Amino acid sequence: MDLMWGPEEEQTLLDAIDNWVEKSVAPIAQEYDQEDKYPHQLVEEMKDLGLFGATISPEYGGLGLPARIYAKIVVKVASVWMAPSGIFNSHLIMAAAIERCGTEEQKRKYLPRMATGELRGGLGLTEPNAGTDLQAIRTVAKREGDHYVINGAKTWITNSMYGDMILLLAKTDPEAQPRHKGMTMFIAEKSEGFIVAKKMKKAGYRAIDTCELVFENYKVPADCVLGGEEGKGFLHAVGGLELGRINVAARGCGIAEGALRLAVRYAQERMTFGKPIAEHQAIQLKLGEMAAKVEASKLLIESAANAYDKGERCDMEAGMAKYFATETGVFCAQEGMRIFGGYSYSVEYDIERFYRDAMLMCIGEGTNEMQRIIIAKQLVARNKI
């Protein structure tokens, strides 16, 4: 896959993303965030850039980007406005699951249309009572002839209002022990019984269609069981976590880099006691630590992405990247707020948006508390005495 993307091709692509972010994303970020308004025009431009097919194989019409390049794109977008990266991130995690686990018929049916953005998807895993503990879900799917009837609810589902479909995790055998053996993943296109109950109001990550969903006697054809076999849903869900965590790490790193960029500029503009605050040691200490943590985050992300691209086990590496980079996002956003002082509380300054967006990255795609447990368990497993 990397053979297609040498240094020149990579730089050309990243330059195009830089240009798009500067001309299309940055000018609308503040307005759309404040008004919680969905960026339809950006979605059309994402289609033109090929972002909806970024990691889909060329065989199915995608760009076939390795994770190491894709992560750099996410950092660039999130360094200006994190929210739009969620539109193609969630979509690509669904596409990756279909490409990794789907039948050949499912791949041919969905991936080419997903690569162009004609079909846009997301993940339907989380429920009001089940987040990190996915085995606690209550959504149930019952087989009736050539289809399944699904009843239940999902929450915090990105791309669910303006998207076309989701990967829907449901229990086909609620009595199964262990519980994960009774879970099945469905490619669920919108139709009767697939109800978008409401868009959720959020402190940050605004403008994106994060919704609560209800399924009332929702019918899914039997050939939409991912991989064609019941009972594999939990494995399908956790099988894509590494790429998802690399994505979220890149978003956290982008927030950190964007906050640092704003802080460096402001520290040179703001004068106190006759000189720019960048010349005050207290501010220099903040900027120095912020810069070091941003660069460390990039190296952790690169390490995890390289392992993922080689097909190596990388749950520890992805967990490290996700944990450190997202905590760095929170740290840099908070330090940025302190550097901006009173102005940081004004919505006229972008730093407050970075502050509001940052915390979600520590919670989403597996909490950072869970990441540390994963890291520790793998550390012990890899260093048995």
GROMACS .gro file of C-alpha atoms in nm:
model
  385
    1MET     CA    1   0.000   0.000   0.000
    2ASP     CA    2   0.285   0.237   0.089
    3LEU     CA    3   0.434   0.181  -0.256
    4MET     CA    4   0.160   0.404  -0.398
    5TRP     CA    5   0.245   0.680  -0.157
    6GLY     CA    6   0.606   0.786  -0.184
    7PRO     CA    7   0.736   1.111  -0.032
    8GLU     CA    8   0.631   1.324  -0.333
    9GLU     CA    9   0.279   1.184  -0.351
   10GLU     CA   10   0.239   1.218   0.024
   11GLN     CA   11   0.354   1.581   0.023
   12THR     CA   12   0.126   1.669  -0.269
   13LEU     CA   13  -0.171   1.527  -0.083
   14LEU     CA   14  -0.083   1.698   0.246
   15ASP     CA   15  -0.035   2.030   0.064
   16ALA     CA   16  -0.383   1.992  -0.086
   17ILE     CA   17  -0.526   1.928   0.262
   18ASP     CA   18  -0.342   2.233   0.399
   19ASN     CA   19  -0.485   2.448   0.123
   20TRP     CA   20  -0.839   2.318   0.182
   21VAL     CA   21  -0.816   2.367   0.558
   22GLU     CA   22  -0.693   2.724   0.514
   23LYS     CA   23  -0.946   2.827   0.250
   24SER     CA   24  -1.257   2.630   0.346
   25VAL     CA   25  -1.238   2.507   0.705
   26ALA     CA   26  -1.078   2.794   0.898
   27PRO     CA   27  -1.311   3.073   0.771
   28ILE     CA   28  -1.631   2.899   0.888
   29ALA     CA   29  -1.518   2.719   1.204
   30GLN     CA   30  -1.616   2.985   1.455
   31GLU     CA   31  -1.957   3.059   1.301
   32TYR     CA   32  -2.060   2.698   1.249
   33ASP     CA   33  -1.943   2.594   1.595
   34GLN     CA   34  -2.128   2.875   1.769
   35GLU     CA   35  -2.448   2.814   1.572
   36ASP     CA   36  -2.416   2.435   1.592
   37LYS     CA   37  -2.473   2.430   1.216
   38TYR     CA   38  -2.387   2.129   1.000
   39PRO     CA   39  -2.116   2.202   0.736
   40HIS     CA   40  -2.285   2.058   0.426
   41GLN     CA   41  -2.049   2.239   0.189
   42LEU     CA   42  -1.744   2.094   0.361
   43VAL     CA   43  -1.889   1.746   0.311
   44GLU     CA   44  -1.912   1.806  -0.064
   45GLU     CA   45  -1.554   1.928  -0.067
   46MET     CA   46  -1.445   1.621   0.133
   47LYS     CA   47  -1.594   1.408  -0.144
   48ASP     CA   48  -1.390   1.594  -0.405
   49LEU     CA   49  -1.072   1.549  -0.200
   50GLY     CA   50  -1.133   1.177  -0.169
   51LEU     CA   51  -1.145   1.188   0.212
   52PHE     CA   52  -1.440   0.949   0.233
   53GLY     CA   53  -1.227   0.690   0.057
   54ALA     CA   54  -0.899   0.781   0.226
   55THR     CA   55  -0.823   0.439   0.378
   56ILE     CA   56  -1.040   0.226   0.147
   57SER     CA   57  -0.836   0.008  -0.090
   58PRO     CA   58  -0.795   0.126  -0.451
   59GLU     CA   59  -0.960  -0.204  -0.551
   60TYR     CA   60  -1.284  -0.055  -0.423
   61GLY     CA   61  -1.222   0.301  -0.544
   62GLY     CA   62  -1.044   0.447  -0.242
   63LEU     CA   63  -0.708   0.620  -0.201
   64GLY     CA   64  -0.561   0.332  -0.003
   65LEU     CA   65  -0.377   0.559   0.239
   66PRO     CA   66  -0.163   0.394   0.506
   67ALA     CA   67  -0.250   0.492   0.863
   68ARG     CA   68   0.069   0.697   0.898
   69ILE     CA   69  -0.041   0.940   0.621
   70TYR     CA   70  -0.406   0.936   0.719
   71ALA     CA   71  -0.313   1.035   1.076
   72LYS     CA   72  -0.122   1.337   0.943
   73ILE     CA   73  -0.435   1.449   0.755
   74VAL     CA   74  -0.643   1.422   1.071
   75VAL     CA   75  -0.387   1.626   1.268
   76LYS     CA   76  -0.395   1.900   1.003
   77VAL     CA   77  -0.776   1.925   1.001
   78ALA     CA   78  -0.813   1.905   1.380
   79SER     CA   79  -0.547   2.172   1.433
   80VAL     CA   80  -0.794   2.423   1.288
   81TRP     CA   81  -1.132   2.265   1.370
   82MET     CA   82  -1.160   1.920   1.520
   83ALA     CA   83  -1.529   1.858   1.452
   84PRO     CA   84  -1.522   1.799   1.072
   85SER     CA   85  -1.265   1.522   1.114
   86GLY     CA   86  -1.536   1.320   1.288
   87ILE     CA   87  -1.746   1.319   0.970
   88PHE     CA   88  -1.495   1.114   0.773
   89ASN     CA   89  -1.337   0.933   1.071
   90SER     CA   90  -1.656   0.753   1.175
   91HIS     CA   91  -1.736   0.678   0.812
   92LEU     CA   92  -1.393   0.525   0.749
   93ILE     CA   93  -1.406   0.307   1.060
   94MET     CA   94  -1.728   0.157   0.922
   95ALA     CA   95  -1.567   0.112   0.580
   96ALA     CA   96  -1.262  -0.053   0.735
   97ALA     CA   97  -1.485  -0.300   0.920
   98ILE     CA   98  -1.665  -0.393   0.599
   99GLU     CA   99  -1.338  -0.431   0.412
  100ARG     CA  100  -1.182  -0.634   0.694
  101CYS     CA  101  -1.478  -0.854   0.790
  102GLY     CA  102  -1.746  -0.829   0.521
  103THR     CA  103  -1.835  -1.082   0.255
  104GLU     CA  104  -1.711  -1.014  -0.096
  105GLU     CA  105  -2.067  -0.925  -0.196
  106GLN     CA  106  -2.089  -0.671   0.087
  107LYS     CA  107  -1.756  -0.516  -0.011
  108ARG     CA  108  -1.860  -0.482  -0.375
  109LYS     CA  109  -2.199  -0.342  -0.283
  110TYR     CA  110  -2.093  -0.079  -0.031
  111LEU     CA  111  -1.725   0.017  -0.051
  112PRO     CA  112  -1.718   0.184  -0.396
  113ARG     CA  113  -2.015   0.404  -0.301
  114MET     CA  114  -1.862   0.478   0.039
  115ALA     CA  115  -1.532   0.575  -0.124
  116THR     CA  116  -1.701   0.850  -0.325
  117GLY     CA  117  -1.913   0.967  -0.033
  118GLU     CA  118  -2.234   0.870  -0.212
  119LEU     CA  119  -2.305   0.653   0.092
  120ARG     CA  120  -2.185   0.787   0.426
  121GLY     CA  121  -2.177   0.579   0.739
  122GLY     CA  122  -2.091   0.561   1.104
  123LEU     CA  123  -2.085   0.330   1.407
  124GLY     CA  124  -2.389   0.231   1.610
  125LEU     CA  125  -2.234   0.076   1.920
  126THR     CA  126  -2.295   0.293   2.228
  127GLU     CA  127  -2.621   0.277   2.421
  128PRO     CA  128  -2.751   0.479   2.717
  129ASN     CA  129  -2.635   0.201   2.953
  130ALA     CA  130  -2.339   0.066   2.755
  131GLY     CA  131  -2.027   0.251   2.646
  132THR     CA  132  -1.691   0.095   2.730
  133ASP     CA  133  -1.879  -0.221   2.838
  134LEU     CA  134  -2.021  -0.307   2.496
  135GLN     CA  135  -2.137  -0.649   2.613
  136ALA     CA  136  -2.404  -0.472   2.819
  137ILE     CA  137  -2.600  -0.353   2.514
  138ARG     CA  138  -2.976  -0.423   2.510
  139THR     CA  139  -3.062  -0.374   2.143
  140VAL     CA  140  -3.199  -0.708   2.018
  141ALA     CA  141  -3.224  -0.854   1.667
  142LYS     CA  142  -3.458  -1.149   1.603
  143ARG     CA  143  -3.442  -1.358   1.286
  144GLU     CA  144  -3.771  -1.380   1.097
  145GLY     CA  145  -3.734  -1.558   0.765
  146ASP     CA  146  -3.503  -1.368   0.531
  147HIS     CA  147  -3.461  -1.067   0.759
  148TYR     CA  148  -3.402  -0.958   1.118
  149VAL     CA  149  -3.631  -0.738   1.328
  150ILE     CA  150  -3.437  -0.502   1.550
  151ASN     CA  151  -3.558  -0.314   1.858
  152GLY     CA  152  -3.351  -0.094   2.086
  153ALA     CA  153  -3.174   0.240   2.116
  154LYS     CA  154  -2.831   0.388   2.050
  155THR     CA  155  -2.677   0.715   2.162
  156TRP     CA  156  -2.381   0.940   2.076
  157ILE     CA  157  -2.392   0.820   1.715
  158THR     CA  158  -2.197   1.044   1.474
  159ASN     CA  159  -2.319   1.079   1.111
  160SER     CA  160  -2.660   0.946   1.206
  161MET     CA  161  -2.873   1.242   1.098
  162TYR     CA  162  -2.714   1.325   0.761
  163GLY     CA  163  -2.548   0.989   0.693
  164ASP     CA  164  -2.710   0.698   0.513
  165MET     CA  165  -2.628   0.396   0.728
  166ILE     CA  166  -2.444   0.266   1.033
  167LEU     CA  167  -2.280  -0.051   1.155
  168LEU     CA  168  -2.536  -0.156   1.413
  169LEU     CA  169  -2.437  -0.384   1.701
  170ALA     CA  170  -2.722  -0.592   1.842
  171LYS     CA  171  -2.779  -0.909   2.041
  172THR     CA  172  -2.902  -1.204   1.836
  173ASP     CA  173  -2.877  -1.433   2.141
  174PRO     CA  174  -2.935  -1.235   2.461
  175GLU     CA  175  -2.886  -1.549   2.673
  176ALA     CA  176  -2.545  -1.641   2.530
  177GLN     CA  177  -2.256  -1.703   2.771
  178PRO     CA  178  -2.003  -1.554   2.748
  179ARG     CA  179  -2.213  -1.253   2.645
  180HIS     CA  180  -2.000  -1.150   2.347
  181LYS     CA  181  -2.090  -1.469   2.160
  182GLY     CA  182  -2.450  -1.353   2.128
  183MET     CA  183  -2.365  -1.024   1.952
  184THR     CA  184  -2.394  -0.955   1.579
  185MET     CA  185  -2.305  -0.657   1.361
  186PHE     CA  186  -2.544  -0.538   1.089
  187ILE     CA  187  -2.495  -0.306   0.792
  188ALA     CA  188  -2.802  -0.097   0.866
  189GLU     CA  189  -2.929   0.140   0.598
  190LYS     CA  190  -3.196   0.392   0.685
  191SER     CA  191  -3.551   0.272   0.631
  192GLU     CA  192  -3.880   0.240   0.821
  193GLY     CA  193  -3.819   0.184   1.192
  194PHE     CA  194  -3.473   0.349   1.188
  195ILE     CA  195  -3.561   0.662   1.386
  196VAL     CA  196  -3.331   0.958   1.446
  197ALA     CA  197  -3.482   1.063   1.778
  198LYS     CA  198  -3.289   1.384   1.837
  199LYS     CA  199  -2.962   1.565   1.779
  200MET     CA  200  -2.771   1.597   2.103
  201LYS     CA  201  -2.659   1.937   2.233
  202LYS     CA  202  -2.295   1.924   2.332
  203ALA     CA  203  -2.045   2.147   2.512
  204GLY     CA  204  -1.799   2.095   2.227
  205TYR     CA  205  -1.772   1.894   1.904
  206ARG     CA  206  -2.060   2.103   1.776
  207ALA     CA  207  -2.198   2.128   1.422
  208ILE     CA  208  -2.167   1.750   1.387
  209ASP     CA  209  -2.476   1.531   1.382
  210THR     CA  210  -2.437   1.331   1.702
  211CYS     CA  211  -2.777   1.179   1.769
  212GLU     CA  212  -2.988   0.943   1.971
  213LEU     CA  213  -3.139   0.663   1.762
  214VAL     CA  214  -3.439   0.440   1.826
  215PHE     CA  215  -3.515   0.117   1.641
  216GLU     CA  216  -3.877   0.009   1.637
  217ASN     CA  217  -3.940  -0.318   1.452
  218TYR     CA  218  -3.666  -0.212   1.214
  219LYS     CA  219  -3.612  -0.477   0.945
  220VAL     CA  220  -3.266  -0.562   0.810
  221PRO     CA  221  -3.214  -0.822   0.532
  222ALA     CA  222  -3.026  -1.130   0.650
  223ASP     CA  223  -2.754  -1.067   0.393
  224CYS     CA  224  -2.666  -0.748   0.583
  225VAL     CA  225  -2.512  -0.943   0.871
  226LEU     CA  226  -2.150  -0.830   0.857
  227GLY     CA  227  -1.944  -1.124   0.735
  228GLY     CA  228  -2.257  -1.334   0.692
  229GLU     CA  229  -2.231  -1.504   1.031
  230GLU     CA  230  -2.406  -1.440   1.362
  231GLY     CA  231  -2.216  -1.410   1.688
  232LYS     CA  232  -1.911  -1.226   1.555
  233GLY     CA  233  -2.030  -0.873   1.627
  234PHE     CA  234  -1.820  -0.808   1.935
  235LEU     CA  235  -1.505  -0.923   1.757
  236HIS     CA  236  -1.593  -0.702   1.460
  237ALA     CA  237  -1.641  -0.405   1.693
  238VAL     CA  238  -1.317  -0.441   1.887
  239GLY     CA  239  -1.119  -0.547   1.580
  240GLY     CA  240  -1.113  -0.191   1.451
  241LEU     CA  241  -1.027  -0.023   1.777
  242GLU     CA  242  -0.659   0.026   1.694
  243LEU     CA  243  -0.731   0.237   1.386
  244GLY     CA  244  -1.004   0.423   1.572
  245ARG     CA  245  -0.766   0.504   1.856
  246ILE     CA  246  -0.496   0.620   1.617
  247ASN     CA  247  -0.759   0.848   1.463
  248VAL     CA  248  -0.862   0.994   1.798
  249ALA     CA  249  -0.498   1.033   1.899
  250ALA     CA  250  -0.443   1.234   1.581
  251ARG     CA  251  -0.744   1.452   1.663
  252GLY     CA  252  -0.610   1.514   2.014
  253CYS     CA  253  -0.270   1.597   1.871
  254GLY     CA  254  -0.432   1.833   1.621
  255ILE     CA  255  -0.613   2.016   1.901
  256ALA     CA  256  -0.283   2.045   2.089
  257GLU     CA  257  -0.095   2.173   1.786
  258GLY     CA  258  -0.368   2.423   1.702
  259ALA     CA  259  -0.380   2.552   2.060
  260LEU     CA  260  -0.001   2.585   2.060
  261ARG     CA  261  -0.007   2.776   1.731
  262LEU     CA  262  -0.267   3.020   1.867
  263ALA     CA  263  -0.075   3.063   2.193
  264VAL     CA  264   0.259   3.131   2.022
  265ARG     CA  265   0.103   3.397   1.803
  266TYR     CA  266  -0.088   3.565   2.085
  267ALA     CA  267   0.214   3.558   2.318
  268GLN     CA  268   0.403   3.769   2.067
  269GLU     CA  269   0.115   4.015   2.017
  270ARG     CA  270   0.006   4.068   2.377
  271MET     CA  271   0.211   4.327   2.568
  272THR     CA  272   0.246   4.351   2.946
  273PHE     CA  273   0.495   4.558   3.144
  274GLY     CA  274   0.637   4.700   2.824
  275LYS     CA  275   0.716   4.377   2.639
  276PRO     CA  276   0.543   4.083   2.465
  277ILE     CA  277   0.431   3.820   2.713
  278ALA     CA  278   0.640   3.568   2.512
  279GLU     CA  279   0.942   3.728   2.679
  280HIS     CA  280   0.812   3.649   3.027
  281GLN     CA  281   0.961   3.331   3.169
  282ALA     CA  282   0.626   3.208   3.303
  283ILE     CA  283   0.485   3.205   2.950
  284GLN     CA  284   0.801   3.052   2.805
  285LEU     CA  285   0.773   2.761   3.048
  286LYS     CA  286   0.421   2.692   2.923
  287LEU     CA  287   0.510   2.716   2.555
  288GLY     CA  288   0.813   2.494   2.597
  289GLU     CA  289   0.619   2.216   2.764
  290MET     CA  290   0.334   2.243   2.514
  291ALA     CA  291   0.572   2.217   2.218
  292ALA     CA  292   0.754   1.915   2.360
  293LYS     CA  293   0.430   1.729   2.428
  294VAL     CA  294   0.298   1.799   2.077
  295GLU     CA  295   0.610   1.652   1.919
  296ALA     CA  296   0.604   1.352   2.153
  297SER     CA  297   0.243   1.291   2.058
  298LYS     CA  298   0.330   1.287   1.689
  299LEU     CA  299   0.603   1.030   1.749
  300LEU     CA  300   0.370   0.802   1.947
  301ILE     CA  301   0.107   0.828   1.672
  302GLU     CA  302   0.367   0.750   1.406
  303SER     CA  303   0.485   0.447   1.602
  304ALA     CA  304   0.133   0.309   1.636
  305ALA     CA  305   0.046   0.384   1.274
  306ASN     CA  306   0.361   0.215   1.144
  307ALA     CA  307   0.284  -0.098   1.346
  308TYR     CA  308  -0.075  -0.095   1.220
  309ASP     CA  309   0.038  -0.057   0.858
  310LYS     CA  310   0.271  -0.356   0.896
  311GLY     CA  311  -0.015  -0.568   1.028
  312GLU     CA  312   0.148  -0.603   1.368
  313ARG     CA  313  -0.037  -0.615   1.697
  314CYS     CA  314  -0.054  -0.257   1.818
  315ASP     CA  315  -0.316  -0.230   2.091
  316MET     CA  316  -0.052  -0.111   2.338
  317GLU     CA  317   0.101   0.135   2.090
  318ALA     CA  318  -0.240   0.270   1.986
  319GLY     CA  319  -0.341   0.295   2.352
  320MET     CA  320  -0.026   0.490   2.434
  321ALA     CA  321  -0.081   0.726   2.142
  322LYS     CA  322  -0.447   0.777   2.225
  323TYR     CA  323  -0.384   0.833   2.594
  324PHE     CA  324  -0.088   1.068   2.563
  325ALA     CA  325  -0.199   1.269   2.259
  326THR     CA  326  -0.551   1.334   2.387
  327GLU     CA  327  -0.426   1.433   2.733
  328THR     CA  328  -0.183   1.663   2.551
  329GLY     CA  329  -0.479   1.814   2.367
  330VAL     CA  330  -0.645   1.897   2.698
  331PHE     CA  331  -0.320   2.025   2.847
  332CYS     CA  332  -0.236   2.254   2.555
  333ALA     CA  333  -0.590   2.387   2.529
  334GLN     CA  334  -0.592   2.467   2.900
  335GLU     CA  335  -0.249   2.627   2.892
  336GLY     CA  336  -0.360   2.822   2.586
  337MET     CA  337  -0.655   2.952   2.786
  338ARG     CA  338  -0.418   3.068   3.060
  339ILE     CA  339  -0.189   3.240   2.809
  340PHE     CA  340  -0.484   3.422   2.650
  341GLY     CA  341  -0.600   3.527   2.996
  342GLY     CA  342  -0.939   3.698   3.014
  343TYR     CA  343  -0.979   3.699   2.636
  344SER     CA  344  -0.984   3.318   2.637
  345TYR     CA  345  -1.341   3.335   2.770
  346SER     CA  346  -1.458   3.533   2.470
  347VAL     CA  347  -1.614   3.334   2.186
  348GLU     CA  348  -1.437   3.571   1.949
  349TYR     CA  349  -1.116   3.380   2.018
  350ASP     CA  350  -1.074   3.028   1.880
  351ILE     CA  351  -0.887   2.903   2.186
  352GLU     CA  352  -1.211   2.855   2.382
  353ARG     CA  353  -1.339   2.617   2.111
  354PHE     CA  354  -1.021   2.409   2.138
  355TYR     CA  355  -1.076   2.396   2.514
  356ARG     CA  356  -1.435   2.273   2.473
  357ASP     CA  357  -1.346   2.017   2.206
  358ALA     CA  358  -1.043   1.869   2.381
  359MET     CA  359  -1.203   1.678   2.667
  360LEU     CA  360  -1.414   1.459   2.440
  361MET     CA  361  -1.100   1.302   2.297
  362CYS     CA  362  -1.006   1.169   2.643
  363ILE     CA  363  -1.346   1.000   2.672
  364GLY     CA  364  -1.427   0.878   2.321
  365GLU     CA  365  -1.294   0.559   2.159
  366GLY     CA  366  -1.225   0.406   2.500
  367THR     CA  367  -1.161   0.624   2.805
  368ASN     CA  368  -0.804   0.713   2.892
  369GLU     CA  369  -0.842   0.520   3.216
  370MET     CA  370  -0.909   0.211   3.002
  371GLN     CA  371  -0.611   0.293   2.779
  372ARG     CA  372  -0.376   0.284   3.077
  373ILE     CA  373  -0.513  -0.054   3.182
  374ILE     CA  374  -0.463  -0.189   2.828
  375ILE     CA  375  -0.108  -0.053   2.821
  376ALA     CA  376  -0.024  -0.211   3.157
  377LYS     CA  377  -0.172  -0.550   3.068
  378GLN     CA  378   0.015  -0.563   2.738
  379LEU     CA  379   0.334  -0.445   2.905
  380VAL     CA  380   0.317  -0.736   3.148
  381ALA     CA  381   0.213  -0.986   2.876
  382ARG     CA  382   0.507  -0.887   2.656
  383ASN     CA  383   0.757  -0.904   2.943
  384LYS     CA  384   0.670  -1.226   3.122
  385ILE     CA  385   0.929  -1.351   3.369
   0.00000   0.00000   0.00000
